[in-house]
Tab-separated table of C-alpha atoms and ligand atoms in Angstrom:
chain	number	residue	atom	x	y	z
A	1	MET	CA	-55.484	5.053	-11.927
A	2	ILE	CA	-56.758	2.418	-9.551
A	3	THR	CA	-59.503	2.955	-7.067
A	4	LEU	CA	-58.851	0.571	-4.275
A	5	ASP	CA	-61.363	-1.198	-2.133
A	6	SER	CA	-61.808	-0.072	1.440
A	7	SER	CA	-59.082	-2.308	2.822
A	8	TYR	CA	-56.559	-0.293	0.819
A	9	SER	CA	-57.803	3.075	2.040
A	10	SER	CA	-60.059	5.288	0.055
A	11	GLN	CA	-57.173	7.104	-1.508
A	12	ILE	CA	-56.546	7.004	-5.233
A	13	LEU	CA	-53.156	5.505	-5.901
A	14	THR	CA	-51.024	6.532	-8.828
A	15	PRO	CA	-49.000	3.956	-10.769
A	16	GLU	CA	-45.835	5.414	-9.252
A	17	ARG	CA	-47.093	5.079	-5.715
A	18	ILE	CA	-48.203	1.463	-6.293
A	19	TRP	CA	-44.855	0.594	-7.820
A	20	ILE	CA	-42.950	2.219	-4.942
A	21	ASN	CA	-44.979	0.066	-2.554
A	22	CYS	CA	-44.216	-3.018	-4.631
A	23	LEU	CA	-40.517	-2.164	-4.526
A	24	LYS	CA	-40.616	-2.040	-0.752
A	25	VAL	CA	-41.865	-5.622	-0.609
A	26	ILE	CA	-39.485	-6.820	-3.331
A	27	LYS	CA	-36.481	-5.222	-1.687
A	28	GLU	CA	-36.936	-7.370	1.378
A	29	SER	CA	-36.766	-10.589	-0.617
A	30	VAL	CA	-33.883	-10.132	-3.028
A	31	SER	CA	-30.198	-9.254	-2.862
A	32	PRO	CA	-29.224	-5.596	-3.366
A	33	MET	CA	-27.546	-6.587	-6.621
A	34	ALA	CA	-30.668	-8.287	-7.969
A	35	TYR	CA	-32.762	-5.376	-6.777
A	36	SER	CA	-30.816	-2.743	-8.637
A	37	THR	CA	-30.283	-4.893	-11.725
A	38	TRP	CA	-33.812	-6.121	-12.253
A	39	PHE	CA	-36.220	-3.885	-10.380
A	40	LEU	CA	-34.909	-0.345	-10.248
A	41	PRO	CA	-34.910	-0.011	-14.052
A	42	ILE	CA	-38.628	-0.871	-14.215
A	43	LYS	CA	-40.840	2.166	-14.818
A	44	PRO	CA	-44.551	2.325	-14.020
A	45	VAL	CA	-46.229	4.060	-16.939
A	46	GLY	CA	-49.939	3.839	-16.355
A	47	CYS	CA	-52.799	2.214	-14.609
A	48	GLN	CA	-56.284	1.541	-15.864
A	49	ASN	CA	-59.017	-0.957	-15.067
A	50	ASN	CA	-56.894	-2.517	-12.364
A	51	ILE	CA	-54.002	-3.101	-14.711
A	52	LEU	CA	-50.668	-1.602	-13.805
A	53	LYS	CA	-48.469	-1.077	-16.841
A	54	VAL	CA	-44.723	-1.133	-16.374
A	55	GLU	CA	-41.938	-0.623	-18.857
A	56	LEU	CA	-38.994	-3.006	-19.012
A	57	PRO	CA	-35.694	-2.322	-20.749
A	58	GLY	CA	-35.591	-5.136	-23.288
A	59	ASN	CA	-36.688	-8.716	-23.872
A	60	PHE	CA	-33.886	-10.268	-21.913
A	61	HIS	CA	-34.971	-8.306	-18.876
A	62	TRP	CA	-38.579	-9.390	-19.326
A	63	GLU	CA	-37.665	-13.064	-19.728
A	64	TRP	CA	-35.506	-12.965	-16.650
A	65	ILE	CA	-38.213	-11.373	-14.534
A	66	GLU	CA	-40.800	-13.832	-15.805
A	67	GLU	CA	-38.600	-16.801	-15.091
A	68	HIS	CA	-37.207	-15.809	-11.730
A	69	TYR	CA	-39.411	-13.267	-10.043
A	70	LYS	CA	-42.944	-13.817	-11.280
A	71	SER	CA	-44.353	-15.013	-7.986
A	72	LEU	CA	-42.484	-12.374	-6.008
A	73	ILE	CA	-43.926	-9.602	-8.169
A	74	THR	CA	-47.424	-11.055	-7.862
A	75	LYS	CA	-47.046	-11.121	-4.110
A	76	ALA	CA	-45.700	-7.566	-4.020
A	77	LEU	CA	-48.488	-6.290	-6.219
A	78	LYS	CA	-51.080	-7.959	-4.098
A	79	SER	CA	-49.757	-6.355	-0.980
A	80	ALA	CA	-49.413	-2.967	-2.684
A	81	ALA	CA	-52.710	-2.806	-4.527
A	82	GLY	CA	-54.880	-5.773	-3.650
A	83	ASN	CA	-55.945	-9.024	-5.311
A	84	GLU	CA	-57.670	-7.482	-8.280
A	85	THR	CA	-54.679	-5.733	-9.752
A	86	LYS	CA	-52.769	-7.297	-12.591
A	87	LEU	CA	-49.483	-6.345	-14.155
A	88	GLU	CA	-48.831	-5.690	-17.788
A	89	TYR	CA	-45.309	-5.434	-19.190
A	90	VAL	CA	-44.333	-3.087	-21.966
A	91	VAL	CA	-40.941	-4.007	-23.324
A	92	VAL	CA	-38.997	-1.073	-24.698
A	93	ASN	CA	-35.611	-1.268	-26.234
A	94	ASP	CA	-32.934	1.291	-25.774
A	95	PHE	CA	-34.251	2.150	-22.370
A	96	ASP	CA	-33.540	5.666	-21.317
A	97	LEU	CA	-32.085	5.991	-17.857
A	98	GLU	CA	-32.238	9.770	-17.642
A	99	PRO	CA	-33.621	10.912	-14.312
A	100	GLU	CA	-37.397	11.200	-14.449
A	101	SER	CA	-37.473	14.787	-13.335
A	102	THR	CA	-35.743	15.969	-16.496
A	103	LYS	CA	-38.178	14.215	-18.755
A	104	ASN	CA	-41.638	15.231	-17.627
A	105	PRO	CA	-43.671	15.957	-20.726
A	106	PRO	CA	-45.246	19.431	-20.696
A	107	TYR	CA	-48.804	18.154	-20.537
A	108	LEU	CA	-48.376	16.517	-17.129
A	109	SER	CA	-50.174	18.122	-14.239
A	110	GLU	CA	-48.146	19.516	-11.378
A	111	ALA	CA	-49.356	16.760	-9.095
A	112	LYS	CA	-48.142	14.170	-11.550
A	113	ILE	CA	-44.781	15.882	-11.862
A	114	GLU	CA	-44.458	15.824	-8.116
A	115	GLN	CA	-45.171	12.094	-8.021
A	116	ASN	CA	-42.657	11.465	-10.773
A	117	THR	CA	-40.092	13.448	-8.882
A	118	VAL	CA	-40.677	11.369	-5.775
A	119	LEU	CA	-39.988	8.267	-7.797
A	120	ALA	CA	-36.909	9.790	-9.409
A	121	GLN	CA	-35.592	10.736	-6.010
A	122	GLN	CA	-36.271	7.271	-4.718
A	123	ARG	CA	-34.268	5.869	-7.637
A	124	ALA	CA	-31.509	8.379	-7.078
A	125	VAL	CA	-31.209	7.381	-3.435
A	126	GLU	CA	-31.194	3.723	-4.304
A	127	LYS	CA	-28.881	4.167	-7.250
A	128	ILE	CA	-26.053	1.723	-7.504
A	129	LYS	CA	-22.995	2.463	-5.471
A	130	THR	CA	-20.357	3.804	-7.805
A	131	ASN	CA	-17.477	3.145	-5.348
A	132	LEU	CA	-15.911	6.358	-6.651
A	133	ASN	CA	-13.839	8.384	-4.238
A	134	PRO	CA	-14.801	12.051	-4.766
A	135	LYS	CA	-11.295	13.173	-3.830
A	136	TYR	CA	-9.973	12.040	-7.220
A	137	THR	CA	-10.748	14.804	-9.697
A	138	PHE	CA	-9.232	16.283	-12.844
A	139	ASP	CA	-8.763	19.555	-10.977
A	140	ASN	CA	-6.264	18.104	-8.571
A	141	PHE	CA	-4.532	15.888	-11.122
A	142	ILE	CA	-1.318	17.614	-12.164
A	143	LYS	CA	-0.461	17.337	-15.822
A	144	GLY	CA	3.076	16.519	-16.865
A	145	GLU	CA	4.907	14.983	-19.760
A	146	GLY	CA	4.551	11.501	-18.268
A	147	ASN	CA	0.759	11.559	-18.183
A	148	GLN	CA	-0.068	13.914	-21.059
A	149	LEU	CA	-1.711	11.448	-23.438
A	150	ALA	CA	-3.585	9.590	-20.701
A	151	ARG	CA	-4.897	12.850	-19.242
A	152	ALA	CA	-6.018	14.222	-22.611
A	153	ALA	CA	-7.855	11.018	-23.520
A	154	ALA	CA	-9.453	10.923	-20.073
A	155	GLY	CA	-10.885	14.400	-20.675
A	156	ALA	CA	-12.292	13.429	-24.071
A	157	ILE	CA	-13.902	10.294	-22.642
A	158	SER	CA	-15.582	12.141	-19.829
A	159	ASP	CA	-17.108	14.541	-22.370
A	160	ASN	CA	-18.517	11.709	-24.412
A	161	PRO	CA	-18.393	8.323	-22.647
A	162	GLY	CA	-18.636	5.425	-25.064
A	163	GLY	CA	-18.665	7.847	-27.969
A	164	THR	CA	-14.953	8.266	-28.680
A	165	ALA	CA	-12.434	5.954	-30.314
A	166	PHE	CA	-10.912	5.456	-26.857
A	167	ASN	CA	-12.986	2.427	-25.980
A	168	PRO	CA	-11.700	0.548	-24.128
A	169	PHE	CA	-9.393	3.056	-22.504
A	170	PHE	CA	-6.423	1.165	-21.095
A	171	VAL	CA	-4.094	3.067	-18.750
A	172	TYR	CA	-0.897	1.397	-17.625
A	173	GLY	CA	2.210	2.240	-15.648
A	174	GLY	CA	4.125	1.650	-12.428
A	175	VAL	CA	2.845	1.887	-8.914
A	176	GLY	CA	1.887	5.258	-7.424
A	177	LEU	CA	1.888	7.115	-10.740
A	178	GLY	CA	-1.756	8.179	-10.745
A	179	LYS	CA	-3.650	5.423	-12.599
A	180	THR	CA	-6.328	5.032	-9.947
A	181	HIS	CA	-6.576	8.800	-9.542
A	182	LEU	CA	-7.054	9.358	-13.277
A	183	ILE	CA	-9.592	6.622	-13.968
A	184	GLN	CA	-11.663	7.578	-10.942
A	185	ALA	CA	-11.490	11.227	-12.001
A	186	ILE	CA	-13.119	10.210	-15.303
A	187	GLY	CA	-15.924	8.546	-13.339
A	188	ASN	CA	-16.417	11.560	-11.087
A	189	GLU	CA	-16.447	13.941	-14.037
A	190	ILE	CA	-19.060	11.872	-15.901
A	191	LEU	CA	-21.121	11.646	-12.749
A	192	SER	CA	-21.181	15.404	-12.382
A	193	LYS	CA	-21.965	16.070	-16.050
A	194	LEU	CA	-24.337	13.173	-16.693
A	195	PRO	CA	-25.851	12.142	-13.373
A	196	GLY	CA	-28.190	9.642	-15.073
A	197	LYS	CA	-25.307	7.385	-16.152
A	198	LYS	CA	-24.739	4.120	-14.372
A	199	ILE	CA	-21.070	4.089	-13.417
A	200	ILE	CA	-19.200	1.531	-11.410
A	201	TYR	CA	-15.586	1.521	-10.281
A	202	LEU	CA	-13.906	-1.477	-8.721
A	203	SER	CA	-10.556	-3.126	-8.446
A	204	SER	CA	-10.086	-6.393	-10.286
A	205	ASP	CA	-9.537	-8.080	-6.940
A	206	GLN	CA	-12.957	-6.968	-5.785
A	207	PHE	CA	-14.397	-8.082	-9.111
A	208	THR	CA	-12.900	-11.549	-8.614
A	209	VAL	CA	-14.144	-11.843	-5.038
A	210	GLU	CA	-17.667	-10.834	-6.080
A	211	PHE	CA	-17.548	-13.260	-8.950
A	212	LEU	CA	-16.467	-16.193	-6.764
A	213	ASP	CA	-19.166	-15.283	-4.302
A	214	ALA	CA	-21.749	-15.216	-7.100
A	215	ILE	CA	-20.591	-18.615	-8.379
A	216	GLN	CA	-20.888	-20.126	-4.917
A	217	ASN	CA	-24.409	-18.830	-4.577
A	218	ASN	CA	-25.460	-19.819	-8.077
A	219	LYS	CA	-25.750	-16.175	-9.058
A	220	ALA	CA	-23.143	-15.971	-11.822
A	221	ASN	CA	-25.718	-14.892	-14.404
A	222	GLU	CA	-26.991	-12.180	-12.145
A	223	PHE	CA	-23.442	-11.008	-11.526
A	224	SER	CA	-22.844	-10.810	-15.233
A	225	ALA	CA	-26.146	-9.065	-15.956
A	226	TYR	CA	-25.417	-6.482	-13.284
A	227	TYR	CA	-22.145	-5.392	-14.853
A	228	ARG	CA	-23.623	-5.616	-18.336
A	229	SER	CA	-26.239	-3.081	-17.313
A	230	MET	CA	-23.631	-0.362	-16.657
A	231	ASP	CA	-22.968	2.653	-18.868
A	232	VAL	CA	-19.405	2.989	-17.639
A	233	LEU	CA	-17.338	0.161	-16.187
A	234	ILE	CA	-14.043	1.138	-14.548
A	235	LEU	CA	-11.876	-1.808	-13.593
A	236	ASP	CA	-8.620	-1.039	-11.778
A	237	ASP	CA	-5.482	-3.206	-11.715
A	238	ILE	CA	-6.620	-5.665	-14.357
A	239	GLN	CA	-3.354	-7.596	-13.870
A	240	PHE	CA	-5.039	-9.256	-10.879
A	241	LEU	CA	-7.167	-11.252	-13.338
A	242	ILE	CA	-4.060	-13.044	-14.606
A	243	HIS	CA	-4.372	-16.842	-14.287
A	244	LYS	CA	-8.003	-16.521	-13.135
A	245	GLU	CA	-9.513	-18.204	-16.181
A	246	LYS	CA	-13.124	-18.365	-15.081
A	247	THR	CA	-13.229	-14.732	-13.956
A	248	GLN	CA	-11.578	-13.769	-17.240
A	249	GLU	CA	-14.260	-15.638	-19.154
A	250	TYR	CA	-17.038	-13.687	-17.455
A	251	PHE	CA	-15.122	-10.446	-17.841
A	252	PHE	CA	-14.732	-11.214	-21.547
A	253	ASN	CA	-18.487	-11.620	-21.988
A	254	ILE	CA	-19.284	-8.493	-20.009
A	255	PHE	CA	-16.691	-6.595	-22.021
A	256	ASN	CA	-18.236	-7.706	-25.318
A	257	THR	CA	-21.777	-6.803	-24.351
A	258	LEU	CA	-20.768	-3.375	-23.092
A	259	HIS	CA	-18.573	-2.640	-26.069
A	260	GLN	CA	-21.199	-3.721	-28.581
A	261	SER	CA	-23.758	-1.415	-27.028
A	262	GLY	CA	-21.410	1.559	-27.002
A	263	LYS	CA	-20.823	1.595	-23.266
A	264	GLN	CA	-17.512	2.925	-21.978
A	265	ILE	CA	-14.905	0.562	-20.557
A	266	ILE	CA	-11.948	1.947	-18.611
A	267	LEU	CA	-9.136	-0.283	-17.407
A	268	SER	CA	-5.828	0.090	-15.623
A	269	SER	CA	-2.880	-2.222	-15.284
A	270	ASP	CA	0.668	-2.211	-13.988
A	271	LYS	CA	1.923	-3.363	-17.367
A	272	ALA	CA	1.182	-3.030	-21.059
A	273	PRO	CA	-1.366	-5.472	-22.547
A	274	LYS	CA	1.346	-7.357	-24.420
A	275	ASP	CA	3.065	-8.128	-21.109
A	276	LEU	CA	-0.028	-9.488	-19.392
A	277	LYS	CA	1.148	-13.093	-19.582
A	278	GLY	CA	-1.554	-15.426	-18.312
A	279	MET	CA	-4.357	-13.242	-19.675
A	280	ASP	CA	-6.595	-14.729	-22.357
A	281	GLU	CA	-5.343	-13.692	-25.818
A	282	ARG	CA	-8.903	-12.827	-26.871
A	283	ILE	CA	-9.077	-10.275	-24.079
A	284	ILE	CA	-5.675	-8.817	-24.896
A	285	SER	CA	-6.637	-8.418	-28.535
A	286	ARG	CA	-9.701	-6.416	-27.475
A	287	PHE	CA	-7.541	-4.026	-25.482
A	288	HIS	CA	-6.074	-2.994	-28.836
A	289	TRP	CA	-9.485	-1.852	-30.091
A	290	GLY	CA	-9.352	1.359	-28.124
A	291	LEU	CA	-6.535	3.446	-26.717
A	292	GLN	CA	-3.614	2.301	-24.615
A	293	ALA	CA	-1.892	5.109	-22.765
A	294	ASP	CA	1.008	4.688	-20.397
A	295	ILE	CA	1.860	6.877	-17.436
A	296	GLN	CA	5.560	7.477	-16.907
A	297	PRO	CA	7.207	8.582	-13.661
A	298	PRO	CA	7.004	12.359	-13.305
A	299	ASP	CA	9.987	14.434	-14.402
A	300	PHE	CA	11.650	16.907	-12.047
A	301	GLU	CA	9.407	19.848	-12.965
A	302	THR	CA	6.245	17.802	-12.547
A	303	ARG	CA	7.484	16.517	-9.184
A	304	ILE	CA	7.976	20.120	-8.055
A	305	ALA	CA	4.500	21.074	-9.339
A	306	ILE	CA	2.899	18.128	-7.536
A	307	LEU	CA	4.769	18.880	-4.308
A	308	SER	CA	3.820	22.552	-4.264
A	309	LYS	CA	0.181	21.799	-5.040
A	310	LYS	CA	-0.014	19.152	-2.305
A	311	ALA	CA	1.863	21.324	0.217
A	312	ASN	CA	-0.613	24.053	-0.530
A	313	ASP	CA	-3.565	21.642	-0.080
A	314	PHE	CA	-2.129	20.503	3.240
A	315	GLY	CA	-1.746	24.134	4.273
A	316	ILE	CA	2.017	24.012	4.810
A	317	GLU	CA	4.544	26.451	3.535
A	318	VAL	CA	7.636	24.922	2.052
A	319	SER	CA	10.533	26.843	0.531
A	320	ASN	CA	11.742	26.188	-3.005
A	321	GLU	CA	15.003	24.802	-1.665
A	322	ILE	CA	13.109	22.176	0.303
A	323	LEU	CA	10.788	21.317	-2.568
A	324	GLU	CA	13.816	20.828	-4.762
A	325	TYR	CA	15.525	18.643	-2.180
A	326	ILE	CA	12.497	16.342	-1.967
A	327	ALA	CA	12.002	16.281	-5.743
A	328	THR	CA	15.646	15.363	-6.231
A	329	ASN	CA	15.650	12.566	-3.675
A	330	ILE	CA	12.232	11.023	-4.143
A	331	THR	CA	11.890	10.182	-7.771
A	332	SER	CA	10.112	6.913	-8.203
A	333	ASN	CA	6.492	7.788	-7.670
A	334	ILE	CA	3.872	10.307	-6.635
A	335	ARG	CA	2.568	8.290	-3.716
A	336	GLU	CA	5.987	8.619	-2.093
A	337	LEU	CA	6.162	12.346	-2.731
A	338	GLU	CA	2.801	12.646	-1.019
A	339	GLY	CA	3.950	10.333	1.786
A	340	CYS	CA	6.965	12.551	2.411
A	341	LEU	CA	4.794	15.643	2.829
A	342	ILE	CA	2.433	13.786	5.169
A	343	LYS	CA	5.381	12.700	7.281
A	344	LEU	CA	6.705	16.245	7.375
A	345	LEU	CA	3.282	17.467	8.370
A	346	ALA	CA	3.104	14.922	11.177
A	347	ASN	CA	6.536	15.900	12.476
A	348	LEU	CA	5.513	19.491	12.248
A	349	SER	CA	2.317	19.256	14.213
A	350	LEU	CA	3.574	16.819	16.857
A	351	ASN	CA	6.669	18.767	17.744
A	352	SER	CA	5.524	22.092	16.320
A	353	LYS	CA	8.824	22.400	14.555
A	354	GLU	CA	9.472	24.579	11.596
A	355	ILE	CA	10.154	22.806	8.304
A	356	THR	CA	13.898	23.058	8.006
A	357	LEU	CA	16.147	21.424	5.467
A	358	GLU	CA	17.529	19.276	8.299
A	359	LEU	CA	14.075	17.941	9.125
A	360	VAL	CA	13.408	17.228	5.457
A	361	LYS	CA	16.677	15.345	5.067
A	362	LYS	CA	15.882	13.257	8.112
A	363	THR	CA	12.371	12.521	6.816
A	364	VAL	CA	13.634	11.484	3.377
A	365	ARG	CA	16.219	9.204	5.053
A	366	GLU	CA	13.518	7.628	7.227
A	367	ILE	CA	11.346	6.952	4.194
A	368	SER	CA	14.044	5.109	2.299
A	369	THR	CA	15.023	3.093	5.387
A	370	SER	CA	11.460	2.184	6.285
A	371	LYS	CA	10.921	1.035	2.726
A	372	LYS	CA	13.724	-1.472	3.249
A	373	ILE	CA	12.489	-2.564	6.681
A	374	ASN	CA	9.014	-3.354	5.385
A	375	ILE	CA	10.220	-5.631	2.637
A	376	GLY	CA	11.151	-9.201	3.495
A	377	ILE	CA	13.004	-11.881	1.528
A	378	ASP	CA	9.990	-14.212	1.672
A	379	ILE	CA	7.619	-11.788	-0.016
A	380	ILE	CA	10.267	-10.981	-2.641
A	381	THR	CA	10.639	-14.677	-3.409
A	382	LYS	CA	6.893	-15.253	-3.481
A	383	ILE	CA	6.179	-12.392	-5.885
A	384	THR	CA	9.173	-13.149	-8.124
A	385	CYS	CA	8.173	-16.821	-8.415
A	386	GLU	CA	4.563	-15.937	-9.129
A	387	PHE	CA	5.637	-13.564	-11.864
A	388	LEU	CA	7.987	-16.083	-13.457
A	389	ASN	CA	5.558	-18.944	-12.952
A	390	VAL	CA	7.962	-21.059	-10.918
A	391	GLU	CA	7.004	-23.010	-7.792
A	392	GLU	CA	8.339	-21.198	-4.773
A	393	ASN	CA	9.733	-24.275	-2.972
A	394	LYS	CA	11.866	-25.133	-6.006
A	395	VAL	CA	14.042	-22.030	-5.635
A	396	ARG	CA	14.965	-23.214	-2.151
A	397	ALA	CA	15.724	-26.746	-3.360
A	398	LYS	CA	18.630	-28.015	-5.403
A	399	THR	CA	16.977	-27.830	-8.833
A	400	ARG	CA	19.197	-26.533	-11.617
A	401	LYS	CA	16.483	-26.132	-14.218
A	402	GLN	CA	17.034	-22.930	-16.150
A	403	GLU	CA	13.769	-21.199	-15.196
A	404	VAL	CA	14.208	-22.112	-11.516
A	405	VAL	CA	17.790	-20.825	-11.498
A	406	LEU	CA	16.606	-17.520	-12.993
A	407	ALA	CA	13.848	-17.157	-10.385
A	408	ARG	CA	16.345	-17.961	-7.618
A	409	GLN	CA	18.957	-15.521	-8.886
A	410	LEU	CA	16.456	-12.745	-9.406
A	411	SER	CA	14.977	-13.265	-5.923
A	412	MET	CA	18.492	-13.045	-4.481
A	413	TYR	CA	19.270	-9.926	-6.488
A	414	LEU	CA	16.062	-8.195	-5.386
A	415	SER	CA	16.639	-9.244	-1.777
A	416	LYS	CA	20.027	-7.575	-1.946
A	417	GLU	CA	18.569	-4.446	-3.505
A	418	LEU	CA	15.360	-4.052	-1.543
A	419	THR	CA	16.291	-5.255	1.955
A	420	LYS	CA	19.080	-4.541	4.380
A	421	SER	CA	19.874	-8.243	4.746
A	422	SER	CA	23.469	-9.416	4.493
A	423	LEU	CA	24.643	-11.714	1.689
A	424	LYS	CA	24.914	-14.502	4.242
A	425	THR	CA	21.302	-14.088	5.405
A	426	ILE	CA	20.078	-13.984	1.834
A	427	GLY	CA	21.972	-17.195	1.035
A	428	LEU	CA	20.404	-18.908	4.059
A	429	HIS	CA	16.894	-18.131	2.747
A	430	PHE	CA	17.626	-20.034	-0.440
A	431	GLY	CA	18.342	-23.480	0.912
A	432	GLY	CA	21.444	-22.478	2.892
A	433	ARG	CA	23.497	-21.331	-0.083
A	434	ASP	CA	26.828	-19.634	0.316
A	435	HIS	CA	27.328	-15.830	0.159
A	436	SER	CA	29.467	-16.238	-2.978
A	437	THR	CA	26.435	-17.792	-4.726
A	438	VAL	CA	24.482	-14.622	-3.916
A	439	ILE	CA	27.251	-12.440	-5.359
A	440	HIS	CA	27.286	-14.566	-8.498
A	441	ALA	CA	23.492	-14.243	-8.787
A	442	CYS	CA	23.673	-10.445	-8.491
A	443	THR	CA	26.371	-10.184	-11.159
A	444	THR	CA	24.457	-12.453	-13.537
A	445	ILE	CA	21.261	-10.423	-13.144
A	446	ASP	CA	23.163	-7.141	-13.598
A	447	VAL	CA	24.508	-8.387	-16.935
A	448	LEU	CA	21.053	-9.538	-18.043
A	449	LEU	CA	19.531	-6.201	-17.103
A	450	GLN	CA	22.013	-4.387	-19.260
A	451	LYS	CA	21.524	-6.431	-22.380
A	452	ASP	CA	17.821	-7.427	-22.266
A	453	LYS	CA	15.289	-4.590	-22.326
A	454	SER	CA	12.221	-6.757	-21.877
A	455	PHE	CA	13.824	-8.532	-18.910
A	456	LYS	CA	14.502	-5.103	-17.416
A	457	GLU	CA	10.822	-4.163	-17.815
A	458	SER	CA	9.805	-7.391	-16.094
A	459	VAL	CA	12.123	-6.635	-13.196
A	460	VAL	CA	10.601	-3.146	-12.850
A	461	SER	CA	7.132	-4.751	-12.737
A	462	ILE	CA	8.204	-7.265	-10.104
A	463	LYS	CA	9.763	-4.481	-8.006
A	464	ASN	CA	6.567	-2.455	-8.268
A	465	LYS	CA	4.536	-5.447	-7.158
A	466	ILE	CA	6.795	-6.029	-4.160
A	467	GLU	CA	6.734	-2.380	-3.136
A	468	THR	CA	2.947	-2.253	-3.439
A	469	ALA	CA	2.541	-5.424	-1.394
A	470	CYS	CA	4.770	-4.016	1.344
A	471	SER	CA	3.521	-0.445	1.435
B	1	LIG	P1	-1.542	4.143	-8.980
B	1	LIG	O1	-2.969	3.754	-9.080
B	1	LIG	O2	-0.896	4.377	-10.317
B	1	LIG	O3	-0.736	3.206	-8.139
B	1	LIG	P2	-2.588	6.401	-7.515
B	1	LIG	O4	-3.592	6.911	-8.487
B	1	LIG	O5	-3.086	5.642	-6.345
B	1	LIG	O6	-1.460	5.571	-8.250
B	1	LIG	O7	-1.725	7.661	-7.032
B	1	LIG	C1	-0.994	7.671	-5.818
B	1	LIG	C2	-1.187	9.003	-5.120
B	1	LIG	O8	-0.578	10.032	-5.891
B	1	LIG	C3	-2.642	9.381	-4.979
B	1	LIG	O9	-2.841	9.990	-3.732
B	1	LIG	C4	-2.884	10.372	-6.100
B	1	LIG	O10	-3.875	11.315	-5.756
B	1	LIG	C5	-1.537	11.023	-6.255
B	1	LIG	N1	-1.292	11.393	-7.652
B	1	LIG	C6	-0.931	10.574	-8.642
B	1	LIG	N2	-0.762	11.239	-9.794
B	1	LIG	C7	-1.031	12.525	-9.524
B	1	LIG	C8	-1.036	13.723	-10.320
B	1	LIG	N3	-0.708	13.706	-11.609
B	1	LIG	N4	-1.386	14.871	-9.695
B	1	LIG	C9	-1.687	14.881	-8.399
B	1	LIG	N5	-1.701	13.810	-7.598
B	1	LIG	C10	-1.380	12.632	-8.144
B	2	LIG	MG1	-3.941	2.088	-8.277
């Protein structure tokens, strides 16, 4: 304990109270990321003869603080406890992040326990943002044949994060099939069972943006240290890291550190690791260390189960005949099934109509038409060229190089399939080519699709990308 001179009131300050006051000063001078990476994990453990002892989680942490924040800490300490007080670091390895309140040793006085609880609460409030959406749970995730393995592994991981053979856990599959729902449900489940765990969810796009921001501000090491300090890292849509070499490099290092220290890594992607062309081979090989589970489109029975559960959640009554009509006509993904119910609900409340089969048919028709209206030839061309690694302007030029011809023909084919444009309009978008060229392109692609399975998978991926971009 420290007895402060008169300028710091006559009160006796506990180590916790002093440290909380220090944190207040520190918080004003550093970024939120630096604050939660470097300062929140520090624990005050004692105070005697004007020396405040704090515990740090490891040597690396201590070196970093010494190198970057020494003067800030001195300033904070001075303002919290006066000139006389010095700081002493105790470096502990394998730092335990359990909430304080669960760890009070029995010999502590009640007053001390209360102070510890205040600090624990303060930490809890300031805990890192997990970005998890609480609406994604296991309870409302319908099991079906298409997601059986992924769902079972997800359950095992949430019981024992980092402690199963499913590390990393790599979930892949088409758009709207429940990848985001499932991986966030793992995070939410862990959070409810083990509230002391540091969990972060983010999309790979967000990860890249944060990384570029960190680079620009000379904070790349801090960025990396922040993610390396997590217990569970959930990165969605990892395909967005393709061709982003520098971001991949940092991801690779974060991955290694987390994996080596038994922390759980959960990833999702729109395609299998082997198809992630443009992703560092070293990263892809690490995806094979754990479990890869794909999610397939739901079969008819699962579609019915999902529809009745969602209709029930929305509080609407829908007859079996109607459920079956929707499940027969909307087959590609769960997001669309959900979208159909939302549209029905909107029609219902606006016009207070009853849900009739007629209304459902009209709604289903509207959905498939609006899908076509939203998709344009330009975005199809852009995404197809990106996927095939061909410069977009070349498909509009006269080039006859094999890879350019393929990109051009596939863009034409997809334009025919995904838009309502006429053959003539499509031809015009590709350097004013004739409608017979478009027909030829469609026939060529049809033949390829029938004889080349891996080409077919690529086309499904491209279609998914286009539909996601336009939804
Ligand atoms: P993805 O990430 O694969 O594109 P999402 O996880 O965003 O797909 O799922 C799209 C929508 O469908 C979400 O609203 C999600 O809650 C719902 N959904 C997906 N799979 C299921 C499932 N098995 N049970 C219930 N809802 C699901
Ligand atoms: Mg998703």
